[in-house]
Tab-separated table of C-alpha atoms in Angstrom:
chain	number	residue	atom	x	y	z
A	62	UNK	CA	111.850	53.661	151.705
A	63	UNK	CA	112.941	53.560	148.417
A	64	UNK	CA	111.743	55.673	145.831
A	65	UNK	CA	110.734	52.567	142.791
A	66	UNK	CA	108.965	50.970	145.673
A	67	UNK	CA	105.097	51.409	145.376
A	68	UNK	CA	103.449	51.428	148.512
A	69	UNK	CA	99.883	50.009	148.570
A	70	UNK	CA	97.763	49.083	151.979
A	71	UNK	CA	95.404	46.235	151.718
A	72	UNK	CA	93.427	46.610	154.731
A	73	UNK	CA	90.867	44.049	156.145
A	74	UNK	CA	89.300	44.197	159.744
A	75	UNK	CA	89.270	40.693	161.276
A	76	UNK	CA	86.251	40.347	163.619
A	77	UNK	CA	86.608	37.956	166.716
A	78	UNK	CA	83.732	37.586	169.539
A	79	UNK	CA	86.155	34.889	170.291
A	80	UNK	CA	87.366	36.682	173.459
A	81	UNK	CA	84.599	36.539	175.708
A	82	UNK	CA	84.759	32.226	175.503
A	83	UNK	CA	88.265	32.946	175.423
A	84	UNK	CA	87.814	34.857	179.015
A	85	UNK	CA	85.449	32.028	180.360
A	86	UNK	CA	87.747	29.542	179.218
A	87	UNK	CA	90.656	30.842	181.306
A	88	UNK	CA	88.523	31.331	184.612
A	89	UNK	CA	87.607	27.722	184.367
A	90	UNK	CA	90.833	26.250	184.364
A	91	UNK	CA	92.138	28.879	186.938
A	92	UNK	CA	89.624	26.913	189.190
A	93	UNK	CA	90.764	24.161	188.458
A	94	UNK	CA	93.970	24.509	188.780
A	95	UNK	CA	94.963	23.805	184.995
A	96	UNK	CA	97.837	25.625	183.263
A	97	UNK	CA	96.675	25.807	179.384
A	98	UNK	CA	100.006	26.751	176.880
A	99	UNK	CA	98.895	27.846	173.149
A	100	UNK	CA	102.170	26.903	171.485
A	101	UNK	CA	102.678	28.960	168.211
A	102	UNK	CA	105.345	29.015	165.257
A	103	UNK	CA	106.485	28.257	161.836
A	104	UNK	CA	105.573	24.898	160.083
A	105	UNK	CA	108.768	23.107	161.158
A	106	UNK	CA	110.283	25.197	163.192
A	107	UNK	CA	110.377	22.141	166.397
A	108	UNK	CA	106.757	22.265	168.202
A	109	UNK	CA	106.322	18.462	168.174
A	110	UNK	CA	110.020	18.202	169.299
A	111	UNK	CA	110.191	21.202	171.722
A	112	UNK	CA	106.337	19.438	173.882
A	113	UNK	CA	108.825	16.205	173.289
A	114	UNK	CA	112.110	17.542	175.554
A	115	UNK	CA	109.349	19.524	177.702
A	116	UNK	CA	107.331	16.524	178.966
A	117	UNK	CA	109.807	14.255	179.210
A	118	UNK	CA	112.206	16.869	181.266
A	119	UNK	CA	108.705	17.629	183.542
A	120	UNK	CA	106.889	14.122	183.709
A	121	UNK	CA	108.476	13.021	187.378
A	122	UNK	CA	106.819	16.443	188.745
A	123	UNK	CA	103.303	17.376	186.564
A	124	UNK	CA	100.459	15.590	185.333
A	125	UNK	CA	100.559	16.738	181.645
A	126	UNK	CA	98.255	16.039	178.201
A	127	UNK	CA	98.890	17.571	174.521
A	128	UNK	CA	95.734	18.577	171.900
A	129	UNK	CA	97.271	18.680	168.579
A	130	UNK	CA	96.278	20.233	165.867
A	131	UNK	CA	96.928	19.325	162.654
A	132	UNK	CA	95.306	19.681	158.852
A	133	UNK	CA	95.290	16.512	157.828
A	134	UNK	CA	98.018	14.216	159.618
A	135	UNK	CA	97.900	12.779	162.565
A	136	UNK	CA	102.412	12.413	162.618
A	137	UNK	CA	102.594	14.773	165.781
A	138	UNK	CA	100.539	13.034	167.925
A	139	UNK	CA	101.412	9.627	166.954
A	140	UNK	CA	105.045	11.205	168.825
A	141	UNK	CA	103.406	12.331	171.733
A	142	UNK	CA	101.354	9.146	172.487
A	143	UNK	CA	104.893	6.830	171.750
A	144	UNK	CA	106.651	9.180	174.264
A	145	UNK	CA	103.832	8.205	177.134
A	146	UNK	CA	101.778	11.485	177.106
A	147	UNK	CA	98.478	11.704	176.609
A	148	UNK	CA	97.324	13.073	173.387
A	149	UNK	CA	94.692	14.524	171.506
A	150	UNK	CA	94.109	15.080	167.590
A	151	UNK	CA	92.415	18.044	166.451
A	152	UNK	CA	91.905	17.463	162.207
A	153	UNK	CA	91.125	21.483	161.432
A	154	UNK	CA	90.200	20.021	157.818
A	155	UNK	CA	92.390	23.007	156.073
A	156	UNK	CA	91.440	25.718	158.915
A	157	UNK	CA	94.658	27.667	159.519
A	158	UNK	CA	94.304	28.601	163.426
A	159	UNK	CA	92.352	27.155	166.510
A	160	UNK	CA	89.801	29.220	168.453
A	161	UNK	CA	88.240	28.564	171.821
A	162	UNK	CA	85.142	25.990	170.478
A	163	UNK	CA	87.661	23.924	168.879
A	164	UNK	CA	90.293	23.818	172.110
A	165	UNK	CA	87.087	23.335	173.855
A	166	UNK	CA	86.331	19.995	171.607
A	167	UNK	CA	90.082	18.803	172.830
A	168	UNK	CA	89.392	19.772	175.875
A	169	UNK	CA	86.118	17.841	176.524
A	170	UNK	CA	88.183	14.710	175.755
A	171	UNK	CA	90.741	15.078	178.671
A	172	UNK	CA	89.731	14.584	182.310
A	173	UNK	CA	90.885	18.506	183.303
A	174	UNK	CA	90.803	18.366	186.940
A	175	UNK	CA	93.679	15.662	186.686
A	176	UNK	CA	96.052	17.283	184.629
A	177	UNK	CA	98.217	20.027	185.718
A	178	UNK	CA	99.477	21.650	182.475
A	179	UNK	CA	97.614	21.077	179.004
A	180	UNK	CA	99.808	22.362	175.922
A	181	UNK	CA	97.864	22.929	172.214
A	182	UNK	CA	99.938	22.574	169.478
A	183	UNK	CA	98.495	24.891	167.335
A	184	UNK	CA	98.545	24.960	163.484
A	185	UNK	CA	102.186	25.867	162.122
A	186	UNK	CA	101.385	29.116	161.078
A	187	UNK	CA	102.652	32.704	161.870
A	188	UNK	CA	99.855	34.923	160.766
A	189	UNK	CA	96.330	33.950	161.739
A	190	UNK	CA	96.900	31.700	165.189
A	191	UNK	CA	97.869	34.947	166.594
A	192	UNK	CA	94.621	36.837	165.924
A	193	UNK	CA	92.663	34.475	167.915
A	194	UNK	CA	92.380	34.103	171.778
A	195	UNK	CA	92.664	30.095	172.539
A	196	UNK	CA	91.685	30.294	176.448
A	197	UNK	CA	95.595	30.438	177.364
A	198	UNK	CA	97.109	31.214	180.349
A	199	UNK	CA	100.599	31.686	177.945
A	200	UNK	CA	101.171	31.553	174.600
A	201	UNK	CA	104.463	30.548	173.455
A	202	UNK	CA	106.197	30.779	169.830
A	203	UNK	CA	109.213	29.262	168.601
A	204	UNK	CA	111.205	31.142	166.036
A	205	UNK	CA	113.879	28.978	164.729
A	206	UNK	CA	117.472	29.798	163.583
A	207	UNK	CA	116.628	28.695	160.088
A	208	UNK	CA	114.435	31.040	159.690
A	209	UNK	CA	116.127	34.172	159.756
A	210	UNK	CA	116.491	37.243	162.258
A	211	UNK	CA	114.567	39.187	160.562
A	212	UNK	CA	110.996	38.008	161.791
A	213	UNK	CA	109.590	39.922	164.591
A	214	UNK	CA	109.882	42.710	162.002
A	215	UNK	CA	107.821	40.878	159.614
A	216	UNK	CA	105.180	38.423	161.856
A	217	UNK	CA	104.968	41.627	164.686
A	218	UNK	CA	101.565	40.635	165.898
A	219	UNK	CA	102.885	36.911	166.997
A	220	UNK	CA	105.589	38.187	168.430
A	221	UNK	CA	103.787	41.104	170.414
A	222	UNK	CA	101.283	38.500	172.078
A	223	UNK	CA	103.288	36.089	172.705
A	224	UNK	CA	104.657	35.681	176.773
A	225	UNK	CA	107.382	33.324	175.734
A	226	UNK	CA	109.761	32.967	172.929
A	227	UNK	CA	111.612	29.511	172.427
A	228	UNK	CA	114.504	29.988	169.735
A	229	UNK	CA	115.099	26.810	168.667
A	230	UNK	CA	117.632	25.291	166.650
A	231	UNK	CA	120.978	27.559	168.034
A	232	UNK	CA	122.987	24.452	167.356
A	233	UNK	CA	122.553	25.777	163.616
A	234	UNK	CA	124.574	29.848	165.014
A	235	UNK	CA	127.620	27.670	165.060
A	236	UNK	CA	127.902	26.493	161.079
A	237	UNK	CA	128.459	29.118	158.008
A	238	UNK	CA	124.876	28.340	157.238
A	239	UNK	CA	123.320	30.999	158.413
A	240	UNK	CA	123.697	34.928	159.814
A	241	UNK	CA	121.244	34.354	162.331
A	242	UNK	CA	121.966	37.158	164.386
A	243	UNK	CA	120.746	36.837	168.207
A	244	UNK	CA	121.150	39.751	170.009
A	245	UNK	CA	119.560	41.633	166.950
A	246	UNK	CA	116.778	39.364	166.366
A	247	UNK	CA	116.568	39.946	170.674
A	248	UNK	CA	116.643	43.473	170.193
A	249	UNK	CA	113.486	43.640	167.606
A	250	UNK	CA	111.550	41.801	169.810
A	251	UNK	CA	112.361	43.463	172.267
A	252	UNK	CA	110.932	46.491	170.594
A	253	UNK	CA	107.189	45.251	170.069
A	254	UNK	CA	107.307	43.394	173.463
A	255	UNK	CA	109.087	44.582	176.862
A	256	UNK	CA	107.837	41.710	178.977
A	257	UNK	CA	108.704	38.553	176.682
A	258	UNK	CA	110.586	35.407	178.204
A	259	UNK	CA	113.246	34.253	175.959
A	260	UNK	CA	114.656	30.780	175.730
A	261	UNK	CA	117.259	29.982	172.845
A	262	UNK	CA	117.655	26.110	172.927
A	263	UNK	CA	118.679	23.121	170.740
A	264	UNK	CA	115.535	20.454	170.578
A	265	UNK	CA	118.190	18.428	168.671
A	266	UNK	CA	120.938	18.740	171.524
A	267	UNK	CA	118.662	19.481	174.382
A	268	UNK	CA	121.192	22.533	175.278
A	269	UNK	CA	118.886	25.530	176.670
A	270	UNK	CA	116.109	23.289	177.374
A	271	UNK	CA	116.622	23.029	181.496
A	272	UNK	CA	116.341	26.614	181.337
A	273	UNK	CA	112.962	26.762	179.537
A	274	UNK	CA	111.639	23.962	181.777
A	275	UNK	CA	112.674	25.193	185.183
A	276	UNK	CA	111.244	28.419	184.039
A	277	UNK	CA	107.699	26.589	183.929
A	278	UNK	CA	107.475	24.613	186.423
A	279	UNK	CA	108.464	27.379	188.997
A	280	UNK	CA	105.863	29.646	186.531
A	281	UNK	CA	103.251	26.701	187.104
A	282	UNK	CA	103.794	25.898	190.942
A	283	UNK	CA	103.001	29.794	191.959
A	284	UNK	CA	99.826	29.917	190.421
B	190	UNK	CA	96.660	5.462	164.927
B	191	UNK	CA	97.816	4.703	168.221
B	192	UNK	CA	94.754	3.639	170.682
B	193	UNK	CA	95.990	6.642	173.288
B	194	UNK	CA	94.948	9.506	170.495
B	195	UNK	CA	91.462	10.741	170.167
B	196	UNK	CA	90.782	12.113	166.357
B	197	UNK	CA	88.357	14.841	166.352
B	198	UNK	CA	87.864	16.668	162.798
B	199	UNK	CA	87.063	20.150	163.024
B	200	UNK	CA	85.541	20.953	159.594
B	201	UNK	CA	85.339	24.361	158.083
B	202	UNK	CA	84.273	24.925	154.048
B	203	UNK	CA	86.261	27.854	152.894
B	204	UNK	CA	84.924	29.099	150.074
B	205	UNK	CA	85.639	31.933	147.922
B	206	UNK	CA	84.188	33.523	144.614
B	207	UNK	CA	87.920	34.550	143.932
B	208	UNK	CA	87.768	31.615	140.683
B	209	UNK	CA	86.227	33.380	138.295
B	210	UNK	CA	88.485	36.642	138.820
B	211	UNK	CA	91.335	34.542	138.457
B	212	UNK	CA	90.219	32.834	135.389
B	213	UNK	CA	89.422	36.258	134.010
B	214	UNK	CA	93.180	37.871	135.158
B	215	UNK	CA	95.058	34.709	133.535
B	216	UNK	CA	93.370	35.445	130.267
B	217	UNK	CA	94.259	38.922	130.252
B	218	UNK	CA	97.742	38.569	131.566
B	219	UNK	CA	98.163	35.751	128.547
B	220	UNK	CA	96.874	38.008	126.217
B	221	UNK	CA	99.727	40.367	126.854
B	222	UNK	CA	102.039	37.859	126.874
B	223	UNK	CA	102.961	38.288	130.467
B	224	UNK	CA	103.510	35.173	132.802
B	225	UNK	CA	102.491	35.537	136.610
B	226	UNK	CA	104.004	33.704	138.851
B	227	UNK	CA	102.561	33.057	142.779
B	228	UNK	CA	105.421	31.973	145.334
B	229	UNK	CA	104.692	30.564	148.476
B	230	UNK	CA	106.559	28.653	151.405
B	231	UNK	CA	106.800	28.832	155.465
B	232	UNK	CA	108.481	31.955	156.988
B	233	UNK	CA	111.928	31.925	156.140
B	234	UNK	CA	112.315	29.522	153.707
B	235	UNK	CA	113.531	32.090	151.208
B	236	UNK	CA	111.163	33.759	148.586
B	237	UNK	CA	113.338	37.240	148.621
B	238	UNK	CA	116.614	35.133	148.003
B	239	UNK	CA	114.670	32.922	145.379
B	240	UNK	CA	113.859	35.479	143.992
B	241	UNK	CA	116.753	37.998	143.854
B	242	UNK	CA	118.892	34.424	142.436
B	243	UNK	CA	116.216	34.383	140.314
B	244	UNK	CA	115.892	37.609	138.873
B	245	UNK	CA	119.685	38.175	138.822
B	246	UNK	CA	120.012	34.564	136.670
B	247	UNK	CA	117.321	35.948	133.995
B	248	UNK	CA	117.450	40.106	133.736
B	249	UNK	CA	119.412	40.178	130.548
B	250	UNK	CA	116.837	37.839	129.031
B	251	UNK	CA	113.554	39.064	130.450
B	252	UNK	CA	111.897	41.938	131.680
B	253	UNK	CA	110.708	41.334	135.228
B	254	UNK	CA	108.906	42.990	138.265
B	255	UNK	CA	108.244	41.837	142.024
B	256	UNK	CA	104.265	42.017	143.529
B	257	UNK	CA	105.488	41.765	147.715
B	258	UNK	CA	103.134	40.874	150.190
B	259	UNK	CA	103.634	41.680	153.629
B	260	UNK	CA	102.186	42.588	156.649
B	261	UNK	CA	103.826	45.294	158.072
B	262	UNK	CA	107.171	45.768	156.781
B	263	UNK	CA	108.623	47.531	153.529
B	264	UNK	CA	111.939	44.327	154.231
B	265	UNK	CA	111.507	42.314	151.032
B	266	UNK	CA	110.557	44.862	148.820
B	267	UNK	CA	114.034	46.887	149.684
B	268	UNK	CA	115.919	44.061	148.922
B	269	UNK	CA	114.727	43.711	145.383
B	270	UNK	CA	114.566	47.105	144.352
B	271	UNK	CA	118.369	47.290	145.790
B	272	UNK	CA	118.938	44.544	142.844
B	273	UNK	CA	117.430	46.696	140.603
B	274	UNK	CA	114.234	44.824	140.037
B	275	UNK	CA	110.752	46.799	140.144
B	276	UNK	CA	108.946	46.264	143.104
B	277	UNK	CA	105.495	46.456	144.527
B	278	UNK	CA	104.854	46.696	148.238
B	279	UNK	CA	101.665	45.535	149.497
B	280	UNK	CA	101.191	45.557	152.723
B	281	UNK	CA	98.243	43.151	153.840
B	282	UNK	CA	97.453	44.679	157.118
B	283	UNK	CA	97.246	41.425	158.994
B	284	UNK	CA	95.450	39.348	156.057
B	285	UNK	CA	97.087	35.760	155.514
B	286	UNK	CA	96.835	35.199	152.094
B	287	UNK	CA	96.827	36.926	148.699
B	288	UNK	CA	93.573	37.094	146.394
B	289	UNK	CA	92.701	38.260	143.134
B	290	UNK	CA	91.380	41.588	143.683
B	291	UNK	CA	95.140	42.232	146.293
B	292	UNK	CA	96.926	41.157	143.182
B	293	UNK	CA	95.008	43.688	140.741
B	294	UNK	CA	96.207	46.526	143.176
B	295	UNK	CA	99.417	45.239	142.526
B	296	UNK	CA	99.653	44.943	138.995
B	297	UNK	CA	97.934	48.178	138.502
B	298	UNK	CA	100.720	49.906	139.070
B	299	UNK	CA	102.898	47.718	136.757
B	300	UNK	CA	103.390	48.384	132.674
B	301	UNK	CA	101.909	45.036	132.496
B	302	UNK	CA	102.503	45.211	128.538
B	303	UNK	CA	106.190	45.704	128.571
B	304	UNK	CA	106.450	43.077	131.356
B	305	UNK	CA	107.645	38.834	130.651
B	306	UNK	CA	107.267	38.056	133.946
B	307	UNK	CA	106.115	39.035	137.136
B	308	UNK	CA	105.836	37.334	140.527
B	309	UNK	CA	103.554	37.511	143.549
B	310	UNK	CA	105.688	36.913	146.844
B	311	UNK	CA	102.886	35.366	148.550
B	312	UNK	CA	102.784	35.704	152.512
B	313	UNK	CA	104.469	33.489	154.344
B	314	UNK	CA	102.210	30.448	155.152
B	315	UNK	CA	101.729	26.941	153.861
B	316	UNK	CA	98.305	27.020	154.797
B	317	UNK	CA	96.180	29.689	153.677
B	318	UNK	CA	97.714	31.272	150.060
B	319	UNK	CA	96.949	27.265	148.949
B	320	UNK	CA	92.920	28.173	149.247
B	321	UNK	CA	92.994	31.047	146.807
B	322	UNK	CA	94.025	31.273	143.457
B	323	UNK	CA	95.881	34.468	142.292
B	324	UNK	CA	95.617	34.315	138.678
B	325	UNK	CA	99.417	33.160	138.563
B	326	UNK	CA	99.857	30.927	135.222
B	327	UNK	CA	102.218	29.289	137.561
B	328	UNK	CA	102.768	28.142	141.437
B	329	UNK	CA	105.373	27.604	143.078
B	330	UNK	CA	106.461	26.630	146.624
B	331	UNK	CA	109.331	26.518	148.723
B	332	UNK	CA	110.336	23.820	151.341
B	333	UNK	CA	113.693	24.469	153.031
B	334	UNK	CA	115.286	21.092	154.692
B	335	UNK	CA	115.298	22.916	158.130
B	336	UNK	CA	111.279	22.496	158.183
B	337	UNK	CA	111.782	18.840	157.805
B	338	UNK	CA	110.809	16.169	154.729
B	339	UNK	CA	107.371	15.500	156.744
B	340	UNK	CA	105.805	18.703	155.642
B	341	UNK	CA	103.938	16.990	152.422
B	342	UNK	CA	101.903	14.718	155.010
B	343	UNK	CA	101.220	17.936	156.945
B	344	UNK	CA	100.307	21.116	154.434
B	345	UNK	CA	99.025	18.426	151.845
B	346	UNK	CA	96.967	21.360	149.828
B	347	UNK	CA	99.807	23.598	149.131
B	348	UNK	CA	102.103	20.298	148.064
B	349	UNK	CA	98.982	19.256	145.784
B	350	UNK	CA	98.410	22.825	144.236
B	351	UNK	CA	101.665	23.844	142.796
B	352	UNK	CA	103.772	23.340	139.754
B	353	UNK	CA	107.062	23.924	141.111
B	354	UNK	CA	108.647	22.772	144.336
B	355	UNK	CA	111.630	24.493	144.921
B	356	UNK	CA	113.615	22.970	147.799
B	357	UNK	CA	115.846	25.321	149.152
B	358	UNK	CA	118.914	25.158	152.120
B	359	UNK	CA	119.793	21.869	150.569
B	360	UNK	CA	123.627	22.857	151.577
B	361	UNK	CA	122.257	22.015	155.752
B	362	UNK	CA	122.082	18.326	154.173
B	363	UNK	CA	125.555	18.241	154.500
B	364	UNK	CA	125.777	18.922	158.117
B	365	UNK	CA	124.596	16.795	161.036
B	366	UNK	CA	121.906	18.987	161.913
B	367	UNK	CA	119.290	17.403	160.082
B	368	UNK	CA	117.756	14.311	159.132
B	369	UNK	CA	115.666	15.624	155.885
B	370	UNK	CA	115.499	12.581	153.856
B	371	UNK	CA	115.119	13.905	150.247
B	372	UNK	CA	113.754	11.052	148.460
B	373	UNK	CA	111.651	10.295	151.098
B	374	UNK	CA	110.208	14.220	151.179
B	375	UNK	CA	110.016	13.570	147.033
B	376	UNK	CA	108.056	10.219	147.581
B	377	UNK	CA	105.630	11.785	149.683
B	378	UNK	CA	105.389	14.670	147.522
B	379	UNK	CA	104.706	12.740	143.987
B	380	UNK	CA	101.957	10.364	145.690
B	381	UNK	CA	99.362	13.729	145.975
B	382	UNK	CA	100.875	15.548	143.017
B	383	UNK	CA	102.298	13.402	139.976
B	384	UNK	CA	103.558	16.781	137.693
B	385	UNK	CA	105.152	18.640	140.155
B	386	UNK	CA	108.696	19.683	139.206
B	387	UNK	CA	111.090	19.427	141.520
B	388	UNK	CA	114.535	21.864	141.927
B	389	UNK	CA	117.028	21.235	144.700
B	390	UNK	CA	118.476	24.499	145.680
B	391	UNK	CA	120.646	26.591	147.414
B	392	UNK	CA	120.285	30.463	147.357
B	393	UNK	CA	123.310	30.737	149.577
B	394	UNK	CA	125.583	29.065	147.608
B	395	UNK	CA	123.868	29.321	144.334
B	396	UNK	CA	124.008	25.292	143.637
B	397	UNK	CA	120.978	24.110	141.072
B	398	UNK	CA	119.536	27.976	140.910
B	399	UNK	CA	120.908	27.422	137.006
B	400	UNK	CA	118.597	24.177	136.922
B	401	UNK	CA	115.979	25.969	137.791
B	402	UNK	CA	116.093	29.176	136.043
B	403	UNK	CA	117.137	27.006	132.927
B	404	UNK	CA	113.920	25.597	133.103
B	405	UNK	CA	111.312	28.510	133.978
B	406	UNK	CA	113.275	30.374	130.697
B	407	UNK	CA	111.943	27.405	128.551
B	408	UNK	CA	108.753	27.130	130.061
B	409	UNK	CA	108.226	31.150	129.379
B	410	UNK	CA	109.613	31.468	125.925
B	411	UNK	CA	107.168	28.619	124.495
B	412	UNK	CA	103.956	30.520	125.738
């Protein structure tokens, strides 16, 4: 580090007794055969578009439903009901992350034992949605191009508990726009996470997003 | 709404006893003649180049310093201090937003009295750094046209607290690769906040940086 930069750690515990419910949550929809996806990232970096390309590219084969959650709007899952998916509308009234009572309140309005995969959209945000334990049986995040390489170094928790990571918006690695670099970016994951799935696709394009897809479905049909 | 999406509001009151500690650090920092300014924006959207265009634009004229908040890396802070600007680390150990008493740890290690201007690089989230005032004289916020010109409907707080909007990337509205409509984004920005100031940026190229920097010189040297 550099010597006229002042190090100071502002240190805060964050309690959770989120992860029992989160625990109970996941049994549940083992037995019933449910697949729940806690999809995390950036505001704007392609959620709404990414559940868009996923459920249309999977609706011949799974019975599918979406819980948004959103502020104030209710733009995302005004998409998802005009594309022919079931959808859900979670206002969070300024909260900045979902736990397991609220997925539980979009959960109580879908008939479970029906559906085959359930994905939250969870609040665009790259801090506190990763602290808390939605009932998941995968997370997912989305980094996009746009938003720099650099990331996992800076959001390391997200990246560390997430079991997928979608990077949207390559269509953007082939302009002077940006110096996105992949295999770096790759690399620093990498780093905090041995395990994680990685996906680069174009929502815009739809280039990567077989891929992803087949990915899930084989993912889904061996559980 | 479409009659295939259930609404359920999940309320949560935040509150926070941060006001009066912020009312109490704006009167001292005015005292000294020493404007604070609290930027905020998605990951990505570019604080540390706002900044370093910023700082760069205005270090003849004024004497500045950098407060950076970030989780876990030293990234940001590097980068400024390379440009020869003073900078503070603080690293927030997980915590999503910036408050008063984070911001006095901050400027305690500043020469606040031989300071014009300092700014807070808030961490990166449009949701949470809206709830809690810093003490900044001034807010701004960054939208980049990769995160799309819906984000005022979305993150309506942070749109409705700030001074400044700085859009930013504004060169990717020459490509194909996105449909950001700016007057649109501006319309939807204006109807929950009628004073905001808006600069159309880019810190790659450097186009309407002057505008900008123009502007915050004024607003400083009438204090």
């Amino acid at each position: 580090m550099r010597d006229n930069i002042k190090l100071i750690k502002v240190r805060e515990a964050i309690h959770a007794d989120n992860d029992a419910m989160a625990d109970r949550l996941r049994e549940e929809l083992k037995a019933s055969r449910t697949c729940l996806i806690n999809l995390m990232s950036s505001p704007g970096a392609g959620k709404t578009s990414l559940l868009l390309q996923t459920t249309a590219a999977l609706k011949e084969k799974l019975r599918m439903a979406v819980i948004e959650a959103d502020i104030d709007s209710t733009v995302d899952a005004e998409l998802i009901a005009a594309s022919g998916i079931e959808a859900i509308q979670l206002q969070t009234g300024g909260f900045c992350h979902l736990d397991v009572p609220m997925v539980r309140q979009g959960l109580d309005s879908l008939d479970i034992g029906k559906l085959d995969l359930i994905f939250i959209e969870n609040v665009g945000n790259l801090v506190c949605p990763a602290e808390f334990d939605t009932g998941a049986a995968l997370n997912v995040m989305i980094l996009s191009v746009p938003e720099g390489d650099d990331k996992p170094l800076k959001y390391p928790l997200m990246f560390s508990k997430c079991d997928v990571l979608i990077v949207n918006k390559i269509d953007y690695l082939e302009t002077p726009l940006t110096d996105f670099n992949l295999a770096a970016m790759e690399k620093r994951v990498r780093k905090i996470n041995g395990t994680i799935q990685i996906f680069p696709v174009s929502c815009r394009t739809g280039q990567g997003i077989g891929d992803w897809t087949d990915w899930l479905y084989r993912r889904i049909s061996v559980q």
